[in-house]
PDB file of C-alpha atoms in Angstrom:
ATOM      1  CA  UNK A  96      -4.766 -22.153  -5.189  1.00 73.00           C
ATOM      2  CA  UNK A  97      -3.307 -19.633  -7.609  1.00 93.00           C
ATOM      3  CA  UNK A  98      -0.333 -20.555  -9.759  1.00 95.00           C
ATOM      4  CA  UNK A  99       2.876 -18.514  -9.634  1.00 95.00           C
ATOM      5  CA  UNK A 100       2.129 -17.285 -13.141  1.00 96.00           C
ATOM      6  CA  UNK A 101      -1.367 -16.128 -12.118  1.00 96.00           C
ATOM      7  CA  UNK A 102       0.023 -14.324  -9.075  1.00 97.00           C
ATOM      8  CA  UNK A 103       2.553 -12.579 -11.315  1.00 97.00           C
ATOM      9  CA  UNK A 104      -0.171 -11.554 -13.792  1.00 97.00           C
ATOM     10  CA  UNK A 105      -2.271 -10.053 -11.004  1.00 98.00           C
ATOM     11  CA  UNK A 106       0.609  -8.112  -9.473  1.00 97.00           C
ATOM     12  CA  UNK A 107       1.625  -6.744 -12.876  1.00 98.00           C
ATOM     13  CA  UNK A 108      -1.709  -4.900 -12.928  1.00 98.00           C
ATOM     14  CA  UNK A 109      -0.028  -2.392 -10.624  1.00 97.00           C
ATOM     15  CA  UNK A 110       1.603  -1.073 -13.819  1.00 98.00           C
ATOM     16  CA  UNK A 111      -0.323   1.087 -16.279  1.00 97.00           C
ATOM     17  CA  UNK A 112       0.966  -0.667 -19.410  1.00 97.00           C
ATOM     18  CA  UNK A 113      -0.298  -4.037 -18.194  1.00 98.00           C
ATOM     19  CA  UNK A 114      -3.659  -2.576 -17.145  1.00 98.00           C
ATOM     20  CA  UNK A 115      -4.024  -1.153 -20.638  1.00 97.00           C
ATOM     21  CA  UNK A 116      -2.803  -4.349 -22.304  1.00 97.00           C
ATOM     22  CA  UNK A 117      -5.272  -6.605 -20.490  1.00 98.00           C
ATOM     23  CA  UNK A 118      -8.052  -4.065 -19.866  1.00 98.00           C
ATOM     24  CA  UNK A 119      -8.107  -4.956 -16.166  1.00 98.00           C
ATOM     25  CA  UNK A 120      -7.525  -3.204 -12.843  1.00 98.00           C
ATOM     26  CA  UNK A 121      -7.410  -4.167  -9.165  1.00 98.00           C
ATOM     27  CA  UNK A 122      -9.849  -3.077  -6.461  1.00 98.00           C
ATOM     28  CA  UNK A 123      -9.131  -3.948  -2.822  1.00 98.00           C
ATOM     29  CA  UNK A 124     -11.341  -3.753   0.238  1.00 96.00           C
ATOM     30  CA  UNK A 125     -14.819  -5.106   0.894  1.00 95.00           C
ATOM     31  CA  UNK A 126     -16.536  -1.734   0.493  1.00 95.00           C
ATOM     32  CA  UNK A 127     -14.716  -0.710  -2.692  1.00 97.00           C
ATOM     33  CA  UNK A 128     -15.230  -4.107  -4.333  1.00 97.00           C
ATOM     34  CA  UNK A 129     -18.931  -4.033  -3.460  1.00 96.00           C
ATOM     35  CA  UNK A 130     -19.246  -0.526  -4.972  1.00 97.00           C
ATOM     36  CA  UNK A 131     -17.973  -1.714  -8.365  1.00 97.00           C
ATOM     37  CA  UNK A 132     -19.873  -4.986  -8.106  1.00 95.00           C
ATOM     38  CA  UNK A 133     -23.167  -3.245  -7.274  1.00 95.00           C
ATOM     39  CA  UNK A 134     -22.601  -0.687 -10.045  1.00 96.00           C
ATOM     40  CA  UNK A 135     -22.559  -3.604 -12.525  1.00 96.00           C
ATOM     41  CA  UNK A 136     -18.914  -3.329 -13.556  1.00 98.00           C
ATOM     42  CA  UNK A 137     -17.851  -6.562 -15.219  1.00 98.00           C
ATOM     43  CA  UNK A 138     -15.237  -8.506 -13.305  1.00 97.00           C
ATOM     44  CA  UNK A 139     -12.523 -10.970 -14.189  1.00 97.00           C
ATOM     45  CA  UNK A 140     -12.193 -12.518 -10.725  1.00 97.00           C
ATOM     46  CA  UNK A 141     -13.269 -11.897  -7.127  1.00 97.00           C
ATOM     47  CA  UNK A 142     -11.152 -13.251  -4.255  1.00 97.00           C
ATOM     48  CA  UNK A 143     -11.932 -13.517  -0.551  1.00 97.00           C
ATOM     49  CA  UNK A 144     -10.119 -15.024   2.431  1.00 96.00           C
ATOM     50  CA  UNK A 145     -13.498 -15.945   3.914  1.00 93.00           C
ATOM     51  CA  UNK A 146     -16.168 -18.219   2.477  1.00 93.00           C
ATOM     52  CA  UNK A 147     -19.014 -16.217   0.951  1.00 90.00           C
ATOM     53  CA  UNK A 148     -22.525 -17.230  -0.004  1.00 88.00           C
ATOM     54  CA  UNK A 149     -21.945 -15.619  -3.398  1.00 89.00           C
ATOM     55  CA  UNK A 150     -20.405 -18.394  -5.476  1.00 90.00           C
ATOM     56  CA  UNK A 151     -18.701 -15.885  -7.773  1.00 92.00           C
ATOM     57  CA  UNK A 152     -16.098 -15.256  -5.065  1.00 95.00           C
ATOM     58  CA  UNK A 153     -13.062 -17.539  -5.048  1.00 96.00           C
ATOM     59  CA  UNK A 154     -11.895 -18.397  -1.534  1.00 96.00           C
ATOM     60  CA  UNK A 155      -8.133 -18.198  -1.006  1.00 96.00           C
ATOM     61  CA  UNK A 156      -5.936 -18.333   2.084  1.00 95.00           C
ATOM     62  CA  UNK A 157      -4.512 -15.269   3.819  1.00 96.00           C
ATOM     63  CA  UNK A 158      -1.007 -16.229   2.695  1.00 96.00           C
ATOM     64  CA  UNK A 159      -2.143 -16.277  -0.935  1.00 97.00           C
ATOM     65  CA  UNK A 160      -3.948 -12.946  -0.522  1.00 97.00           C
ATOM     66  CA  UNK A 161      -0.705 -11.456   0.804  1.00 97.00           C
ATOM     67  CA  UNK A 162       0.988 -12.510  -2.448  1.00 97.00           C
ATOM     68  CA  UNK A 163      -1.492 -10.780  -4.764  1.00 97.00           C
ATOM     69  CA  UNK A 164      -2.318  -7.685  -2.712  1.00 97.00           C
ATOM     70  CA  UNK A 165      -0.810  -4.307  -3.573  1.00 96.00           C
ATOM     71  CA  UNK A 166      -1.424  -3.030  -0.033  1.00 95.00           C
ATOM     72  CA  UNK A 167       1.021  -3.150   2.878  1.00 93.00           C
ATOM     73  CA  UNK A 168      -1.762  -4.742   4.945  1.00 94.00           C
ATOM     74  CA  UNK A 169      -3.835  -7.164   2.840  1.00 95.00           C
ATOM     75  CA  UNK A 170      -7.578  -6.674   2.658  1.00 96.00           C
ATOM     76  CA  UNK A 171      -9.822  -9.748   3.024  1.00 96.00           C
ATOM     77  CA  UNK A 172     -11.365  -9.041  -0.395  1.00 97.00           C
ATOM     78  CA  UNK A 173      -9.758  -8.280  -3.775  1.00 98.00           C
ATOM     79  CA  UNK A 174     -11.460  -7.884  -7.127  1.00 98.00           C
ATOM     80  CA  UNK A 175     -10.093  -7.745 -10.652  1.00 98.00           C
ATOM     81  CA  UNK A 176     -12.462  -5.670 -12.770  1.00 98.00           C
ATOM     82  CA  UNK A 177     -12.639  -4.906 -16.474  1.00 98.00           C
ATOM     83  CA  UNK A 178     -11.931  -1.364 -17.654  1.00 98.00           C
ATOM     84  CA  UNK A 179     -15.123  -0.172 -19.265  1.00 96.00           C
ATOM     85  CA  UNK A 180     -16.036   2.623 -21.617  1.00 93.00           C
ATOM     86  CA  UNK A 181     -17.312   5.675 -19.770  1.00 95.00           C
ATOM     87  CA  UNK A 182     -20.697   7.198 -20.524  1.00 93.00           C
ATOM     88  CA  UNK A 183     -20.771  10.136 -22.925  1.00 93.00           C
ATOM     89  CA  UNK A 184     -21.259  13.567 -21.373  1.00 94.00           C
ATOM     90  CA  UNK A 185     -24.488  15.231 -22.603  1.00 93.00           C
ATOM     91  CA  UNK A 186     -23.184  18.616 -21.300  1.00 94.00           C
ATOM     92  CA  UNK A 187     -26.395  19.242 -19.390  1.00 93.00           C
ATOM     93  CA  UNK A 188     -24.877  19.207 -15.890  1.00 95.00           C
ATOM     94  CA  UNK A 189     -21.797  20.525 -14.115  1.00 96.00           C
ATOM     95  CA  UNK A 190     -18.463  18.827 -14.814  1.00 97.00           C
ATOM     96  CA  UNK A 191     -14.919  19.055 -13.468  1.00 98.00           C
ATOM     97  CA  UNK A 192     -11.609  19.144 -15.358  1.00 98.00           C
ATOM     98  CA  UNK A 193      -8.037  18.879 -14.080  1.00 97.00           C
ATOM     99  CA  UNK A 194      -4.969  20.047 -15.958  1.00 95.00           C
ATOM    100  CA  UNK A 195      -2.084  17.567 -15.514  1.00 93.00           C
ATOM    101  CA  UNK A 196      -2.763  16.082 -12.083  1.00 94.00           C
ATOM    102  CA  UNK A 197       0.125  13.843 -11.022  1.00 94.00           C
ATOM    103  CA  UNK A 198      -0.671  12.598  -7.520  1.00 95.00           C
ATOM    104  CA  UNK A 199      -2.892   9.469  -7.468  1.00 96.00           C
ATOM    105  CA  UNK A 200      -4.102  10.188  -3.944  1.00 96.00           C
ATOM    106  CA  UNK A 201      -5.280  13.659  -4.940  1.00 96.00           C
ATOM    107  CA  UNK A 202      -7.034  12.275  -8.007  1.00 97.00           C
ATOM    108  CA  UNK A 203      -8.780   9.610  -5.937  1.00 98.00           C
ATOM    109  CA  UNK A 204      -9.955  12.214  -3.431  1.00 97.00           C
ATOM    110  CA  UNK A 205     -11.284  14.391  -6.258  1.00 98.00           C
ATOM    111  CA  UNK A 206     -13.181  11.455  -7.780  1.00 98.00           C
ATOM    112  CA  UNK A 207     -14.760  10.886  -4.368  1.00 98.00           C
ATOM    113  CA  UNK A 208     -15.674  14.583  -4.143  1.00 98.00           C
ATOM    114  CA  UNK A 209     -17.313  14.408  -7.576  1.00 97.00           C
ATOM    115  CA  UNK A 210     -19.387  11.499  -6.322  1.00 97.00           C
ATOM    116  CA  UNK A 211     -20.330  13.414  -3.156  1.00 96.00           C
ATOM    117  CA  UNK A 212     -21.358  16.601  -4.965  1.00 96.00           C
ATOM    118  CA  UNK A 213     -23.130  14.857  -7.836  1.00 95.00           C
ATOM    119  CA  UNK A 214     -20.588  15.681 -10.554  1.00 97.00           C
ATOM    120  CA  UNK A 215     -20.960  12.834 -13.027  1.00 96.00           C
ATOM    121  CA  UNK A 216     -18.111  13.644 -15.445  1.00 98.00           C
ATOM    122  CA  UNK A 217     -14.440  14.313 -14.689  1.00 98.00           C
ATOM    123  CA  UNK A 218     -11.901  15.220 -17.385  1.00 98.00           C
ATOM    124  CA  UNK A 219      -8.126  14.935 -17.043  1.00 97.00           C
ATOM    125  CA  UNK A 220      -5.516  16.062 -19.535  1.00 96.00           C
ATOM    126  CA  UNK A 221      -3.329  13.435 -21.135  1.00 91.00           C
ATOM    127  CA  UNK A 222      -0.218  12.910 -19.051  1.00 86.00           C
ATOM    128  CA  UNK A 223      -2.213  12.937 -15.827  1.00 94.00           C
ATOM    129  CA  UNK A 224      -2.008   9.995 -13.442  1.00 96.00           C
ATOM    130  CA  UNK A 225      -4.125   6.984 -14.448  1.00 97.00           C
ATOM    131  CA  UNK A 226      -7.669   6.727 -13.079  1.00 97.00           C
ATOM    132  CA  UNK A 227      -7.048   3.010 -12.504  1.00 98.00           C
ATOM    133  CA  UNK A 228      -3.792   3.474 -10.595  1.00 98.00           C
ATOM    134  CA  UNK A 229      -4.138   1.340  -7.420  1.00 97.00           C
ATOM    135  CA  UNK A 230      -3.557   4.374  -5.172  1.00 97.00           C
ATOM    136  CA  UNK A 231      -6.233   6.320  -7.053  1.00 98.00           C
ATOM    137  CA  UNK A 232      -8.676   3.434  -6.693  1.00 97.00           C
ATOM    138  CA  UNK A 233      -7.869   3.117  -2.990  1.00 96.00           C
ATOM    139  CA  UNK A 234      -8.310   6.801  -2.162  1.00 97.00           C
ATOM    140  CA  UNK A 235     -11.510   7.087  -4.216  1.00 97.00           C
ATOM    141  CA  UNK A 236     -13.010   4.326  -2.015  1.00 95.00           C
ATOM    142  CA  UNK A 237     -15.196   2.960  -4.792  1.00 96.00           C
ATOM    143  CA  UNK A 238     -16.487   6.290  -6.120  1.00 98.00           C
ATOM    144  CA  UNK A 239     -14.902   5.637  -9.522  1.00 97.00           C
ATOM    145  CA  UNK A 240     -17.688   3.098  -9.996  1.00 97.00           C
ATOM    146  CA  UNK A 241     -20.148   6.001 -10.331  1.00 97.00           C
ATOM    147  CA  UNK A 242     -18.095   8.881 -11.794  1.00 98.00           C
ATOM    148  CA  UNK A 243     -17.394   8.931 -15.533  1.00 97.00           C
ATOM    149  CA  UNK A 244     -13.694   9.734 -15.897  1.00 97.00           C
ATOM    150  CA  UNK A 245     -12.240  10.793 -19.246  1.00 97.00           C
ATOM    151  CA  UNK A 246      -8.705  11.385 -20.541  1.00 96.00           C
ATOM    152  CA  UNK A 247      -8.505  13.966 -23.318  1.00 96.00           C
ATOM    153  CA  UNK A 248      -6.499  16.731 -24.955  1.00 97.00           C
ATOM    154  CA  UNK A 249      -7.950  19.225 -22.518  1.00 97.00           C
ATOM    155  CA  UNK A 250      -7.313  22.331 -24.614  1.00 96.00           C
ATOM    156  CA  UNK A 251      -9.011  20.804 -27.668  1.00 97.00           C
ATOM    157  CA  UNK A 252     -11.914  19.606 -25.525  1.00 97.00           C
ATOM    158  CA  UNK A 253     -12.414  23.022 -23.914  1.00 98.00           C
ATOM    159  CA  UNK A 254     -12.211  24.842 -27.254  1.00 97.00           C
ATOM    160  CA  UNK A 255     -15.346  22.959 -28.277  1.00 96.00           C
ATOM    161  CA  UNK A 256     -17.038  22.963 -24.862  1.00 97.00           C
ATOM    162  CA  UNK A 257     -20.450  24.674 -25.290  1.00 96.00           C
ATOM    163  CA  UNK A 258     -21.007  26.066 -21.777  1.00 96.00           C
ATOM    164  CA  UNK A 259     -19.320  28.359 -19.230  1.00 96.00           C
ATOM    165  CA  UNK A 260     -15.733  27.416 -18.315  1.00 97.00           C
ATOM    166  CA  UNK A 261     -14.654  28.411 -14.795  1.00 97.00           C
ATOM    167  CA  UNK A 262     -11.017  28.140 -13.768  1.00 97.00           C
ATOM    168  CA  UNK A 263      -9.386  28.289 -10.333  1.00 96.00           C
ATOM    169  CA  UNK A 264      -6.432  30.697 -10.445  1.00 94.00           C
ATOM    170  CA  UNK A 265      -4.582  32.908  -7.963  1.00 90.00           C
ATOM    171  CA  UNK A 266      -5.741  36.080  -9.736  1.00 90.00           C
ATOM    172  CA  UNK A 267      -9.423  35.319 -10.183  1.00 94.00           C
ATOM    173  CA  UNK A 268     -12.523  36.844  -8.631  1.00 95.00           C
ATOM    174  CA  UNK A 269     -13.477  35.779  -5.101  1.00 95.00           C
ATOM    175  CA  UNK A 270     -15.566  32.632  -5.580  1.00 94.00           C
ATOM    176  CA  UNK A 271     -17.902  33.815  -2.817  1.00 92.00           C
ATOM    177  CA  UNK A 272     -19.037  36.642  -5.082  1.00 93.00           C
ATOM    178  CA  UNK A 273     -19.967  34.560  -8.105  1.00 90.00           C
ATOM    179  CA  UNK A 274     -22.457  31.826  -8.915  1.00 89.00           C
ATOM    180  CA  UNK A 275     -21.212  28.825 -10.844  1.00 90.00           C
ATOM    181  CA  UNK A 276     -24.091  28.078 -13.166  1.00 87.00           C
ATOM    182  CA  UNK A 277     -24.959  24.614 -14.458  1.00 91.00           C
ATOM    183  CA  UNK A 278     -24.397  23.498 -17.137  1.00 95.00           C
ATOM    184  CA  UNK A 279     -20.742  24.429 -16.904  1.00 96.00           C
ATOM    185  CA  UNK A 280     -17.297  23.096 -16.074  1.00 97.00           C
ATOM    186  CA  UNK A 281     -14.699  23.947 -13.426  1.00 97.00           C
ATOM    187  CA  UNK A 282     -11.009  23.611 -14.312  1.00 98.00           C
ATOM    188  CA  UNK A 283      -8.379  22.986 -11.630  1.00 97.00           C
ATOM    189  CA  UNK A 284      -4.636  23.060 -12.189  1.00 94.00           C
ATOM    190  CA  UNK A 285      -1.571  20.976 -11.533  1.00 86.00           C
ATOM    191  CA  UNK A 286      -0.488  20.638  -7.879  1.00 77.00           C
ATOM    192  CA  UNK A 287       2.693  22.653  -8.501  1.00 84.00           C
ATOM    193  CA  UNK A 288       2.080  24.853 -11.530  1.00 86.00           C
ATOM    194  CA  UNK A 289      -1.653  25.501 -11.624  1.00 91.00           C
ATOM    195  CA  UNK A 290      -3.538  25.781 -14.905  1.00 95.00           C
ATOM    196  CA  UNK A 291      -1.366  26.030 -18.021  1.00 94.00           C
ATOM    197  CA  UNK A 292      -1.404  29.280 -19.996  1.00 94.00           C
ATOM    198  CA  UNK A 293      -2.978  27.502 -22.964  1.00 95.00           C
ATOM    199  CA  UNK A 294      -5.956  26.483 -20.815  1.00 96.00           C
ATOM    200  CA  UNK A 295      -6.199  29.852 -19.026  1.00 96.00           C
ATOM    201  CA  UNK A 296      -6.801  31.522 -22.392  1.00 97.00           C
ATOM    202  CA  UNK A 297      -9.898  29.345 -22.830  1.00 98.00           C
ATOM    203  CA  UNK A 298     -11.513  30.206 -19.486  1.00 97.00           C
ATOM    204  CA  UNK A 299     -14.762  32.151 -19.419  1.00 97.00           C
ATOM    205  CA  UNK A 300     -14.329  33.140 -15.786  1.00 97.00           C
ATOM    206  CA  UNK A 301     -11.336  32.990 -13.422  1.00 97.00           C
ATOM    207  CA  UNK A 302     -12.143  32.449  -9.751  1.00 96.00           C
ATOM    208  CA  UNK A 303     -10.039  32.178  -6.611  1.00 94.00           C
ATOM    209  CA  UNK A 304     -10.337  31.047  -3.000  1.00 92.00           C
ATOM    210  CA  UNK A 305      -9.225  34.002  -0.857  1.00 90.00           C
ATOM    211  CA  UNK A 306      -7.165  33.466   2.266  1.00 84.00           C
ATOM    212  CA  UNK A 307      -8.812  34.388   5.563  1.00 77.00           C
ATOM    213  CA  UNK A 308      -5.486  35.338   7.138  1.00 67.00           C
ATOM    214  CA  UNK A 309      -3.856  38.740   6.673  1.00 65.00           C
ATOM    215  CA  UNK A 310      -0.411  37.256   7.357  1.00 59.00           C
ATOM    216  CA  UNK A 311      -0.746  34.135   5.251  1.00 63.00           C
ATOM    217  CA  UNK A 312       2.526  32.900   3.749  1.00 63.00           C
ATOM    218  CA  UNK A 313       0.907  29.947   1.949  1.00 68.00           C
ATOM    219  CA  UNK A 314       0.885  30.451  -1.815  1.00 69.00           C
ATOM    220  CA  UNK A 315      -1.825  27.904  -2.595  1.00 74.00           C
ATOM    221  CA  UNK A 316      -3.803  24.989  -1.171  1.00 85.00           C
ATOM    222  CA  UNK A 317      -3.957  21.327  -2.121  1.00 90.00           C
ATOM    223  CA  UNK A 318      -5.875  20.702  -5.353  1.00 93.00           C
ATOM    224  CA  UNK A 319      -8.310  18.267  -3.721  1.00 95.00           C
ATOM    225  CA  UNK A 320      -8.961  20.800  -0.928  1.00 94.00           C
ATOM    226  CA  UNK A 321      -9.657  23.453  -3.555  1.00 94.00           C
ATOM    227  CA  UNK A 322     -12.022  21.063  -5.320  1.00 96.00           C
ATOM    228  CA  UNK A 323     -13.958  20.456  -2.092  1.00 96.00           C
ATOM    229  CA  UNK A 324     -14.344  24.174  -1.376  1.00 95.00           C
ATOM    230  CA  UNK A 325     -15.355  25.146  -4.902  1.00 95.00           C
ATOM    231  CA  UNK A 326     -17.680  22.210  -5.562  1.00 95.00           C
ATOM    232  CA  UNK A 327     -19.530  23.002  -2.334  1.00 93.00           C
ATOM    233  CA  UNK A 328     -20.555  26.227  -4.083  1.00 86.00           C
ATOM    234  CA  UNK A 329     -22.692  24.164  -6.469  1.00 82.00           C
ATOM    235  CA  UNK A 330     -25.109  23.268  -3.698  1.00 61.00           C
ATOM    236  CA  UNK A 331     -25.734  26.891  -2.662  1.00 58.00           C
TER     237      UNK A 331
END
């Protein structure tokens, strides 16, 4: 049985300032919780509506789970994990950077894509949506457990970045005609405004995804869709 105060403390983790204050975040769903658990992330508490052989899980009723969940339909498993320090990037592989991403669902999808394509380090400019936002965690489906995500002053970081900096713009060279070489980094822009002019000036190479339609009235594609298309180039 959880006290009213404990329930309140858990639900307040939906807010960034309380996640930062307590160094905790919520993960919901059996698969996502197991991803963080198996990746050796330290946890504060693990809750389940079913009895588990693992004694580290606390069994609670469905009604109590409905009080602490942040989902419209409660999952049978919820974990409260500790925010940990990400591993330092040795700059020997290919990384991804995003300039001012605001949508948590897009960020979660991109984290999952990094996991899929073997990109171990993701950089987001300050002011971007929080990596530990519940919607980001949910859409990443546990991939955050394996991808090192960093907040930084992106322009300062890129000024010192030692390898090739690729950037997705509307005026770049057809990505089909270039090879993105590792080590390097790919920069994607904000969902509405693209890459800021300050960051564009730091790019080594601008690339674009050409439309296949001659009568295309779409100005751009979703940032997570662009990430999927461009990161697939790494495996070719």
